[in-house]
GROMACS .gro file of C-alpha atoms in nm:
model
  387
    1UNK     CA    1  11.151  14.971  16.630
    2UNK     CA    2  11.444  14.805  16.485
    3UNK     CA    3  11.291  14.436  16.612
    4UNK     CA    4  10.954  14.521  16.495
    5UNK     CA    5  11.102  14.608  16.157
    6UNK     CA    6  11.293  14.265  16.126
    7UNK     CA    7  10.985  14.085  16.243
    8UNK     CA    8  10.813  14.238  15.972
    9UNK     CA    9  11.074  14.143  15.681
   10UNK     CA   10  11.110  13.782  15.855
   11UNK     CA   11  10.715  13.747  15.827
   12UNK     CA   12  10.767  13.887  15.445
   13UNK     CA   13  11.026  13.646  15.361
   14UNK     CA   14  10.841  13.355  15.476
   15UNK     CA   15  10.547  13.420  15.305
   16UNK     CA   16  10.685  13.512  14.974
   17UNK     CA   17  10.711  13.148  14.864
   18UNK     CA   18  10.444  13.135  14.654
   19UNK     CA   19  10.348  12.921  14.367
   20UNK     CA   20  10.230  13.035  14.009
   21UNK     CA   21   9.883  12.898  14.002
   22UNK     CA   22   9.871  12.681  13.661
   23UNK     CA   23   9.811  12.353  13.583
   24UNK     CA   24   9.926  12.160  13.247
   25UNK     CA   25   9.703  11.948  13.029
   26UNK     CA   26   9.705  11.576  12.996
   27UNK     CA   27   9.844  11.415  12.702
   28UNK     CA   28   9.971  11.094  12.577
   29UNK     CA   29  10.363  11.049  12.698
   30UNK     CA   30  10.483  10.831  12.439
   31UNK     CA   31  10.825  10.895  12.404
   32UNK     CA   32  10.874  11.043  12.026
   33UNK     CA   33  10.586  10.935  11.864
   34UNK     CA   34  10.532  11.242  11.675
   35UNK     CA   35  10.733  11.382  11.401
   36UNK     CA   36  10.954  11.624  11.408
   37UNK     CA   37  10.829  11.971  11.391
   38UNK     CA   38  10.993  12.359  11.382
   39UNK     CA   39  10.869  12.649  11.607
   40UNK     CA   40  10.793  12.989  11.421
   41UNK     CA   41  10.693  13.318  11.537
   42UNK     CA   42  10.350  13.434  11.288
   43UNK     CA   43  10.186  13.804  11.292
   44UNK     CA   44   9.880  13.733  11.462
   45UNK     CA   45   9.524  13.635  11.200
   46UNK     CA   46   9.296  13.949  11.159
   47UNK     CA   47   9.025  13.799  11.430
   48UNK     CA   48   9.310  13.780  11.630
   49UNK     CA   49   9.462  14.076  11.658
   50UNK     CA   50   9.100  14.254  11.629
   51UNK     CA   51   8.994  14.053  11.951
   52UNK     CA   52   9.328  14.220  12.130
   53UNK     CA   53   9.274  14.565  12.052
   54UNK     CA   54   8.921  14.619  12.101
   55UNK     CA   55   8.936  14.450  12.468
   56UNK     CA   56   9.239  14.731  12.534
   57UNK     CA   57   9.004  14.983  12.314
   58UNK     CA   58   8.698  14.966  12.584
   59UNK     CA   59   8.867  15.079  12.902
   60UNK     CA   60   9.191  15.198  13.036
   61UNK     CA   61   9.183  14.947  13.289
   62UNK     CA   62   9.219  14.707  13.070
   63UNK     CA   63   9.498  14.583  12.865
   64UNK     CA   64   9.615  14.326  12.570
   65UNK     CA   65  10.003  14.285  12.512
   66UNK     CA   66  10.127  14.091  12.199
   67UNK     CA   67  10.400  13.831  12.230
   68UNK     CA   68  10.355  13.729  12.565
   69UNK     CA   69  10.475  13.384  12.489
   70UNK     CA   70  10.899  13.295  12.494
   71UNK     CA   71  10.966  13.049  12.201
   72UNK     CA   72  11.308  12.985  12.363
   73UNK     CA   73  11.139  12.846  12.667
   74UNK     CA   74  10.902  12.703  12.420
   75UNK     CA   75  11.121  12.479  12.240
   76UNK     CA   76  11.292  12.355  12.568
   77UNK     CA   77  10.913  12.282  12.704
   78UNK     CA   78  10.862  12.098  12.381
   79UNK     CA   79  11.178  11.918  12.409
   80UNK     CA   80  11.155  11.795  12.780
   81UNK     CA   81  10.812  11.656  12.671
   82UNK     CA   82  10.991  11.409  12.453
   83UNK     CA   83  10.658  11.412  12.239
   84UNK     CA   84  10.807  11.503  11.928
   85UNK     CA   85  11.096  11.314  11.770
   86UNK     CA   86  11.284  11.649  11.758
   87UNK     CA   87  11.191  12.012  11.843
   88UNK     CA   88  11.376  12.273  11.616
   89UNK     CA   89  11.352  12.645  11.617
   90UNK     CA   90  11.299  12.841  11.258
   91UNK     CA   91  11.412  12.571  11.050
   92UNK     CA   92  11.243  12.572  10.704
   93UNK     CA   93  11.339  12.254  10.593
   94UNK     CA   94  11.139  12.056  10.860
   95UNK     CA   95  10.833  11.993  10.689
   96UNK     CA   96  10.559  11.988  10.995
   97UNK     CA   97  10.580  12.351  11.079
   98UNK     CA   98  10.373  12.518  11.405
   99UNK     CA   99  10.343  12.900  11.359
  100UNK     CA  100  10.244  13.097  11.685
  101UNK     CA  101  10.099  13.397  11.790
  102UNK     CA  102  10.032  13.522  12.169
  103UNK     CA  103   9.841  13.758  12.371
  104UNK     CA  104   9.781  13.833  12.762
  105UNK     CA  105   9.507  14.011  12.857
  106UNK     CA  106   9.497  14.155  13.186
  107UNK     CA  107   9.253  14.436  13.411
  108UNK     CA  108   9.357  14.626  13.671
  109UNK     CA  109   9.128  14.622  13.994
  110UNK     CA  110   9.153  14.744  14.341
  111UNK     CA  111   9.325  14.427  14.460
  112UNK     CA  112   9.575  14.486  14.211
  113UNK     CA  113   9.712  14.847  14.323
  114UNK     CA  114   9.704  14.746  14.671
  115UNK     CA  115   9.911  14.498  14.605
  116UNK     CA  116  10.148  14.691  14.420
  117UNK     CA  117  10.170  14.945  14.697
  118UNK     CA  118  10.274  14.696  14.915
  119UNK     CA  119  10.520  14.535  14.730
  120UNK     CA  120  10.679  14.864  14.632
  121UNK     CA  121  10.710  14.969  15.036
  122UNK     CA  122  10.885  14.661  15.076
  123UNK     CA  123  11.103  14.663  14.779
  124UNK     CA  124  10.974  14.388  14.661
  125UNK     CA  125  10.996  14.190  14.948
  126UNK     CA  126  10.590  14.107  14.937
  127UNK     CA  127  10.498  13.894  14.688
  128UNK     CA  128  10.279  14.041  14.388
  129UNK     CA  129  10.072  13.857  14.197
  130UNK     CA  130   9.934  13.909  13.863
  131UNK     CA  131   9.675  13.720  13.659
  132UNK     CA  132   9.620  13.745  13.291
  133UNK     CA  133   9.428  13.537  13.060
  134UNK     CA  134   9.640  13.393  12.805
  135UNK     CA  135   9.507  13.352  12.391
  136UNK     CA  136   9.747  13.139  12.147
  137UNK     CA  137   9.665  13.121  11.819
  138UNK     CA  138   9.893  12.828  11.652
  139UNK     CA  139   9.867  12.698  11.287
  140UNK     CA  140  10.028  12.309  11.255
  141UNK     CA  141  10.126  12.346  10.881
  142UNK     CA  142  10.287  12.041  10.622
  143UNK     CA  143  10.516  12.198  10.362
  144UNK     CA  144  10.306  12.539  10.385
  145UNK     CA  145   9.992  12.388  10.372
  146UNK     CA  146   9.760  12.418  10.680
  147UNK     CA  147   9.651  12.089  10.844
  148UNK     CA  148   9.492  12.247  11.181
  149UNK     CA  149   9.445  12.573  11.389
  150UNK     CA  150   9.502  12.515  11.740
  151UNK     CA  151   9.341  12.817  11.987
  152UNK     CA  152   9.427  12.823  12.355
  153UNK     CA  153   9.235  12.988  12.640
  154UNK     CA  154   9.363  13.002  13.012
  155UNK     CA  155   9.423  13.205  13.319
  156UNK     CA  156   9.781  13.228  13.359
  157UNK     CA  157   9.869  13.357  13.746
  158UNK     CA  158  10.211  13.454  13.841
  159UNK     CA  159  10.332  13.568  14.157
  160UNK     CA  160  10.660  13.750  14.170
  161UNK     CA  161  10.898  13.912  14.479
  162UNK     CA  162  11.279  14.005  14.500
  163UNK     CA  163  11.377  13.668  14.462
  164UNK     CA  164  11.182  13.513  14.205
  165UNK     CA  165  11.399  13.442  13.911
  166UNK     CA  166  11.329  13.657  13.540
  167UNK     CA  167  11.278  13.348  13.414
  168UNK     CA  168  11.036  13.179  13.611
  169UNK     CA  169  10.693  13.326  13.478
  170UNK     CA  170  10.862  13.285  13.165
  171UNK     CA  171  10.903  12.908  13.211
  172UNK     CA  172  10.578  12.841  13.350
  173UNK     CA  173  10.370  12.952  13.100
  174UNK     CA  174  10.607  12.805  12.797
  175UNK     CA  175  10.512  12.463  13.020
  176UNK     CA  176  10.135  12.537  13.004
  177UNK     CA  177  10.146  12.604  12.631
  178UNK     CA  178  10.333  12.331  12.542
  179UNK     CA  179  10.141  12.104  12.716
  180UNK     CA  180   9.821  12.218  12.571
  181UNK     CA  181   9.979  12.186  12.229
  182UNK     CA  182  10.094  11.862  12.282
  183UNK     CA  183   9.750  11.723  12.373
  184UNK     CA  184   9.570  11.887  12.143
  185UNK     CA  185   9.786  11.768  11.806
  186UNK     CA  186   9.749  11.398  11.985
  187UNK     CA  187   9.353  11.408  12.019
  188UNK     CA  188   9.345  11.547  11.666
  189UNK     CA  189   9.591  11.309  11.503
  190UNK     CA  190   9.674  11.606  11.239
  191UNK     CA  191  10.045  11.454  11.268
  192UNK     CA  192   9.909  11.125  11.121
  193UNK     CA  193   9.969  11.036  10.787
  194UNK     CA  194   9.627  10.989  10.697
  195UNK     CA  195   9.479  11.278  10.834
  196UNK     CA  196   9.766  11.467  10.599
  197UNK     CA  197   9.716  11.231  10.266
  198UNK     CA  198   9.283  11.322  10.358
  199UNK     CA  199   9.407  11.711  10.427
  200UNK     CA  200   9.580  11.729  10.075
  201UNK     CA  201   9.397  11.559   9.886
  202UNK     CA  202   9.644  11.293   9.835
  203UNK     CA  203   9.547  10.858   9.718
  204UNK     CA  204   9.345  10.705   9.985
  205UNK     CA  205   9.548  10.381   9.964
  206UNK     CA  206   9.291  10.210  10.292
  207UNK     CA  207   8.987  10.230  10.058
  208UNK     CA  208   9.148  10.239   9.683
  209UNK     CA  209   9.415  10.009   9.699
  210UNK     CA  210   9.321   9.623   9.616
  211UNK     CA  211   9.656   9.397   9.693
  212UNK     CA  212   9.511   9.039   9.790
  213UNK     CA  213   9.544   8.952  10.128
  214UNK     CA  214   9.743   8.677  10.053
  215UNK     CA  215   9.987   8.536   9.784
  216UNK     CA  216  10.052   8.194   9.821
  217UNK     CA  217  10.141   8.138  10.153
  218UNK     CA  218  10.228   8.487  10.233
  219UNK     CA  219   9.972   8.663  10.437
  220UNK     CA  220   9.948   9.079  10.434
  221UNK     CA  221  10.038   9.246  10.715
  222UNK     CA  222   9.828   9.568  10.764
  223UNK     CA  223   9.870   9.883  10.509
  224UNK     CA  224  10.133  10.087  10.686
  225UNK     CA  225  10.135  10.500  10.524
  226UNK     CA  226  10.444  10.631  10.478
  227UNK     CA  227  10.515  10.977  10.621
  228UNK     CA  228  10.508  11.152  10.289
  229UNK     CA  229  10.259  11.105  10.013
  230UNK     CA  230  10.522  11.087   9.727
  231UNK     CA  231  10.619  10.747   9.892
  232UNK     CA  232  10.256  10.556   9.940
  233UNK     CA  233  10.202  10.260  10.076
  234UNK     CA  234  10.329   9.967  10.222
  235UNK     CA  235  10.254   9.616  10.239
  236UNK     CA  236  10.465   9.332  10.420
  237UNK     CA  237  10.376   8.983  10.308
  238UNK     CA  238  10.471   8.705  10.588
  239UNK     CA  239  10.529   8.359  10.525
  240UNK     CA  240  10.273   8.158  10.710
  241UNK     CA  241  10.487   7.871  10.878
  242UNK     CA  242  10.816   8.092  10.855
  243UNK     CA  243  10.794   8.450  10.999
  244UNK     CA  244  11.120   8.525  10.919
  245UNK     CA  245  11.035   8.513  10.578
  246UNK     CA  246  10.905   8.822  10.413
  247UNK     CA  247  10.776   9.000  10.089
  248UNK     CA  248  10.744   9.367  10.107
  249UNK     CA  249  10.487   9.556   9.861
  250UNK     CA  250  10.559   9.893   9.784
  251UNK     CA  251  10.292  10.120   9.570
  252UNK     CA  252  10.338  10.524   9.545
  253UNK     CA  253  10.313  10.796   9.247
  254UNK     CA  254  10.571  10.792   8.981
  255UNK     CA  255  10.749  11.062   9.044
  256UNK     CA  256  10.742  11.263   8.727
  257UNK     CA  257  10.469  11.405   8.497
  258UNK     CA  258  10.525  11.213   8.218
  259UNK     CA  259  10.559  10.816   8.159
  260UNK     CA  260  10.433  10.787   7.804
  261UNK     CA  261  10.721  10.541   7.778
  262UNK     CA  262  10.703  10.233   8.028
  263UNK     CA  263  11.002  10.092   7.965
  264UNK     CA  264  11.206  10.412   8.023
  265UNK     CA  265  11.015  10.482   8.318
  266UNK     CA  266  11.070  10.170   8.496
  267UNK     CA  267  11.446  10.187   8.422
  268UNK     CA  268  11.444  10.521   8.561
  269UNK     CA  269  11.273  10.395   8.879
  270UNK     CA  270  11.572  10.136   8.856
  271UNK     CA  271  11.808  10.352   8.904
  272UNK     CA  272  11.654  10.515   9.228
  273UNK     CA  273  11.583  10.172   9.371
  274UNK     CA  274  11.958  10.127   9.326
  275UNK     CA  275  12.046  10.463   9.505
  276UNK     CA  276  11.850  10.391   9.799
  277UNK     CA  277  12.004  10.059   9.851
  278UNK     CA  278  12.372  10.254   9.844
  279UNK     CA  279  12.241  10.468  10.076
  280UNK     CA  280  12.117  10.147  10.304
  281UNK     CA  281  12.474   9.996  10.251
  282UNK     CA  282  12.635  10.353  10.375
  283UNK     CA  283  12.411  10.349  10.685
  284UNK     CA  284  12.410  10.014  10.781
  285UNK     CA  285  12.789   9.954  10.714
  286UNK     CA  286  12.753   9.682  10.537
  287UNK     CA  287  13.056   9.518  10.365
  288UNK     CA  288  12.931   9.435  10.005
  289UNK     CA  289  12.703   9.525   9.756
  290UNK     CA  290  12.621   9.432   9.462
  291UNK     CA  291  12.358   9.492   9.192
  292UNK     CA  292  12.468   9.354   8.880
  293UNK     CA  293  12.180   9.231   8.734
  294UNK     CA  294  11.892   9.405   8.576
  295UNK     CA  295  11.642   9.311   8.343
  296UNK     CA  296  11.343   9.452   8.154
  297UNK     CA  297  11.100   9.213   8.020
  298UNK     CA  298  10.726   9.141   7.973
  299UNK     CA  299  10.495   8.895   8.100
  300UNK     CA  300  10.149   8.746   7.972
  301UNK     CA  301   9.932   8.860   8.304
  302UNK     CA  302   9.559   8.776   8.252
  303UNK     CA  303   9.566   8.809   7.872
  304UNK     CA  304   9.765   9.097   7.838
  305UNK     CA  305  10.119   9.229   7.793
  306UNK     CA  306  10.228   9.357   8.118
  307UNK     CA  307  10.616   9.558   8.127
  308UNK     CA  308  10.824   9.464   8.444
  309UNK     CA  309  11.183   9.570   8.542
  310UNK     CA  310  11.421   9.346   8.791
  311UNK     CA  311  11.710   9.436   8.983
  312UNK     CA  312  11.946   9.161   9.150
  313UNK     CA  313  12.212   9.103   9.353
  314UNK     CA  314  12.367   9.048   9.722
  315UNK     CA  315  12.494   9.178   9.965
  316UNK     CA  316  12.720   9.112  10.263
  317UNK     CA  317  12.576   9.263  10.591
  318UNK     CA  318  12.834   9.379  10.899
  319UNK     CA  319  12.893   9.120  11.012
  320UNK     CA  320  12.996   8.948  10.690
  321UNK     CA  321  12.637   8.742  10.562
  322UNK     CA  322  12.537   8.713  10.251
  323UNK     CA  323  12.187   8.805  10.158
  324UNK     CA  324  12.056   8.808   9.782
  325UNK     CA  325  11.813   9.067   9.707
  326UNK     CA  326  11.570   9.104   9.409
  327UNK     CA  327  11.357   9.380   9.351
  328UNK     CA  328  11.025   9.391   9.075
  329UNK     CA  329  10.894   9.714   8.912
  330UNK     CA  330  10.563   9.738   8.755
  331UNK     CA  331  10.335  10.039   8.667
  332UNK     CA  332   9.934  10.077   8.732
  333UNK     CA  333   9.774  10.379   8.608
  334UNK     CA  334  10.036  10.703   8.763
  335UNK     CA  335  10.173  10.455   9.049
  336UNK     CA  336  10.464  10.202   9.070
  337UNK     CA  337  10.388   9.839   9.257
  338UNK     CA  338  10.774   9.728   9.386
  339UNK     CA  339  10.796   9.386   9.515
  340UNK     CA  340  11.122   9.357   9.679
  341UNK     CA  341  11.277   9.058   9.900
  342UNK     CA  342  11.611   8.984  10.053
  343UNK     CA  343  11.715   8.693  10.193
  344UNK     CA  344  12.025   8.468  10.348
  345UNK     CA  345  12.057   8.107  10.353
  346UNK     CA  346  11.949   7.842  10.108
  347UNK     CA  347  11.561   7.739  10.015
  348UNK     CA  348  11.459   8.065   9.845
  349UNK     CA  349  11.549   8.201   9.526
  350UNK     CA  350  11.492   8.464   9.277
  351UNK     CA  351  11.247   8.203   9.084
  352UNK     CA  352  11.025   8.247   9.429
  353UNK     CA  353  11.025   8.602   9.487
  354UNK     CA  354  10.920   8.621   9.087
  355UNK     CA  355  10.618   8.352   9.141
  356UNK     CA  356  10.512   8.618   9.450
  357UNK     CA  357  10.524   8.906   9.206
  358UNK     CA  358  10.294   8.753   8.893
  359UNK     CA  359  10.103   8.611   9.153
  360UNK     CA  360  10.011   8.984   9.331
  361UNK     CA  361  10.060   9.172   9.028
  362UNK     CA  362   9.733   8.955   8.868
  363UNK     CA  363   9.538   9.105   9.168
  364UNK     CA  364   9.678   9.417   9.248
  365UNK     CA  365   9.472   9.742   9.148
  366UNK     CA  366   9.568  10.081   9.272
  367UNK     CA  367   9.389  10.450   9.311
  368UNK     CA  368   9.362  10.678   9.028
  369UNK     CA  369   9.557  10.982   9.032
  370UNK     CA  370   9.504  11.196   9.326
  371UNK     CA  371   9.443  11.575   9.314
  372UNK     CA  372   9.787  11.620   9.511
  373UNK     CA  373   9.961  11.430   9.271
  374UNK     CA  374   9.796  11.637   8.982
  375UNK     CA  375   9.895  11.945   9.134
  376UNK     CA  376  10.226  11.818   9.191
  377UNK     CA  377  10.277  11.710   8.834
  378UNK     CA  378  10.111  12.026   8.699
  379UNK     CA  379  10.402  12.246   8.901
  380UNK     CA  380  10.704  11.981   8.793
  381UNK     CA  381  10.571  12.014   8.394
  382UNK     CA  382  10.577  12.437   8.433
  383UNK     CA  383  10.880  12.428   8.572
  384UNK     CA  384  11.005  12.224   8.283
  385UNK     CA  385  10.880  12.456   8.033
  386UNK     CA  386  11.039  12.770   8.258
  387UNK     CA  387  11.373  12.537   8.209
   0.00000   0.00000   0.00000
């Protein structure tokens, strides 16, 4: 009895090795190519958590549990994809937020209880396995705004005996979610900066910004976005025969909700320039800088008075070169057009970054004011009056 007993556990323990039956989805594995995003827990949407109780409503065989999903196992899912430049959990201040809500629903059948008889004579020796079909609601939003609802369907197996680990189910289906996720944001480019300036309403700089494609003999690179709408557009300008050579073209909202006063507002804008070029020299260690000079003039462009603000200098780089730096501020309708260029060496001068600016500045036209940027503007002059 006693070697018919051992034969029996022997036979259990060899076939207990079971695998979960799941299979990710395919997705683009470019290493950090999206930006970085925070995980958050969300009550579940009215549809739902409707959905979940009426399939446990119509039988007792049937059942729908809430929160099925671990966001611990989430994030490190998330983060072992390498998808995302970084994966953070609850963090308000990361501004591309996913919110997620889970469900499993699951219905007993014969199978089932057999199964669970036998594993419970064996103590769990016998594997038991359980299949549930798995809803996720998740909600990619951009500074509380929605971009994109994201709503997963799959059958989620897991097979369990005295030695599977807790954790394992756990992991498995964090895998399968993340995956899904991950594929899903890519074919839907919601993390792209144009699907977020479309989403929000914000300037469509590819169809309303005019900047000539060339200037002399720089040449325009393409119209890069940047991640945020506050910041616009980019243009870099390359010299034709030298491609170390370089103009970049900078046009994005004026940050304020008045600018009555040109002048002022371009000085203003002078001093930020000047703050983010500290904050260069802090990050790139370099040894020197220094931006002495500053001017506020106006020039005769096509027949009419046009305000412009410079800021020059140098600076010394790590390694000890000198590059001079000149930067030119103008303002179209709500937006600023910055022309900056730095240099090293001799054969350029300020006199040939300022031909480049009248020179774009003649052709350069720029979209109205956006609805974001009205909004925007519209919040910053209540808050004012609050003040």
């Amino acid at each position: 009895m006693r070697k018919i007993l051992l034969a029996l556990i022997v036979l259990l323990l060899t076939g207990c090795v079971v695998n979960n039956e799941y299979s990710t989805a395919d997705y683009t594995r470019a290493e950090q190519n999206l930006p970085p995003i925070s995980l958050f827990a969300k009550m579940p949407e009215a549809d739902f958590e409707q959905r979940c109780n009426d399939y446990g409503d119509s039988s007792l065989l049937k059942h729908c549990q809430f929160g099925v999903l671990d966001y611990a196992e989430l994030l490190r899912a998330l983060e072992g994809a390498a998808a995302f430049r970084s994966v953070q959990l609850g963090n308000e201040d990361v501004p591309y937020q996913l919110l997620i809500t889970s469900a499993g629903y699951t219905e007993e059948g014969v199978e089932d209880i057999g199964e669970a008889v036998i594993a419970g004579a064996t103590m769990m020796l016998a594997p038991m396995s359980t299949t549930r079909d798995i809803h996720v609601d998740a909600i990619l939003t951009w500074h509380g705004l929605p971009l994109q609802r994201y709503q997963l369907e799959f059958p989620f197996t897991t097979t369990v005996n005295l030695f599977t680990p807790p954790e394992a189910a756990k992991r498995g289906l964090a895998q399968v979610v993340a995956s899904k996720l991950i594929a899903h944001v890519q074919e839907s480019g919601a993390m792209a900066p144009e699907y977020l300036y479309r989403s929000i309403g914000a300037s469509d700089y590819h169809s309303a910004l005019n900047l000539p494609d060339s200037v002399g003999e720089y040449v325009s690179n393409p119209l890069e976005l940047a991640s945020h709408p506050l910041f616009g557009a980019q243009a870099r300008y390359i010299h034709r025969h030298f491609q170390f050579d370089s103009v970049d073209v900078f046009v994005y909202p004026i940050p304020n909700w008045q600018w009555e006063d040109l002048a002022l507002t371009q000085v203003r804008e002078l001093d930020r320039v000047r703050e983010e070029l500290q904050l260069v020299e802090r990050e790139a260690q370099w040894q020197v800088l220094d931006l002495s000079e500053e001017a506020s003039e106006s020039w005769r462009i096509q027949g009419r008075d046009t305000p412009v603000a410079r800021l020059s200098g140098y600076f010394l780089s790590a390694d000890g070169e000198r590059f001079d730096t000149h930067t030119y501020l103008f303002v179209r309708k709500d937006k600023f057009i910055k022309v900056r260029a730095s240099f090293s060496g001799q054969g350029r001068s300020r006199q040939d970054v300022e031909a480049f600016a009248r020179g774009l500045i003649a052709q350069a036209d720029v979209p109205s004011e956006s609805q974001f940027m009205l909004n925007v503007r519209e919040n910053w002059r209540e808050a004012q009056v609050e003040d």
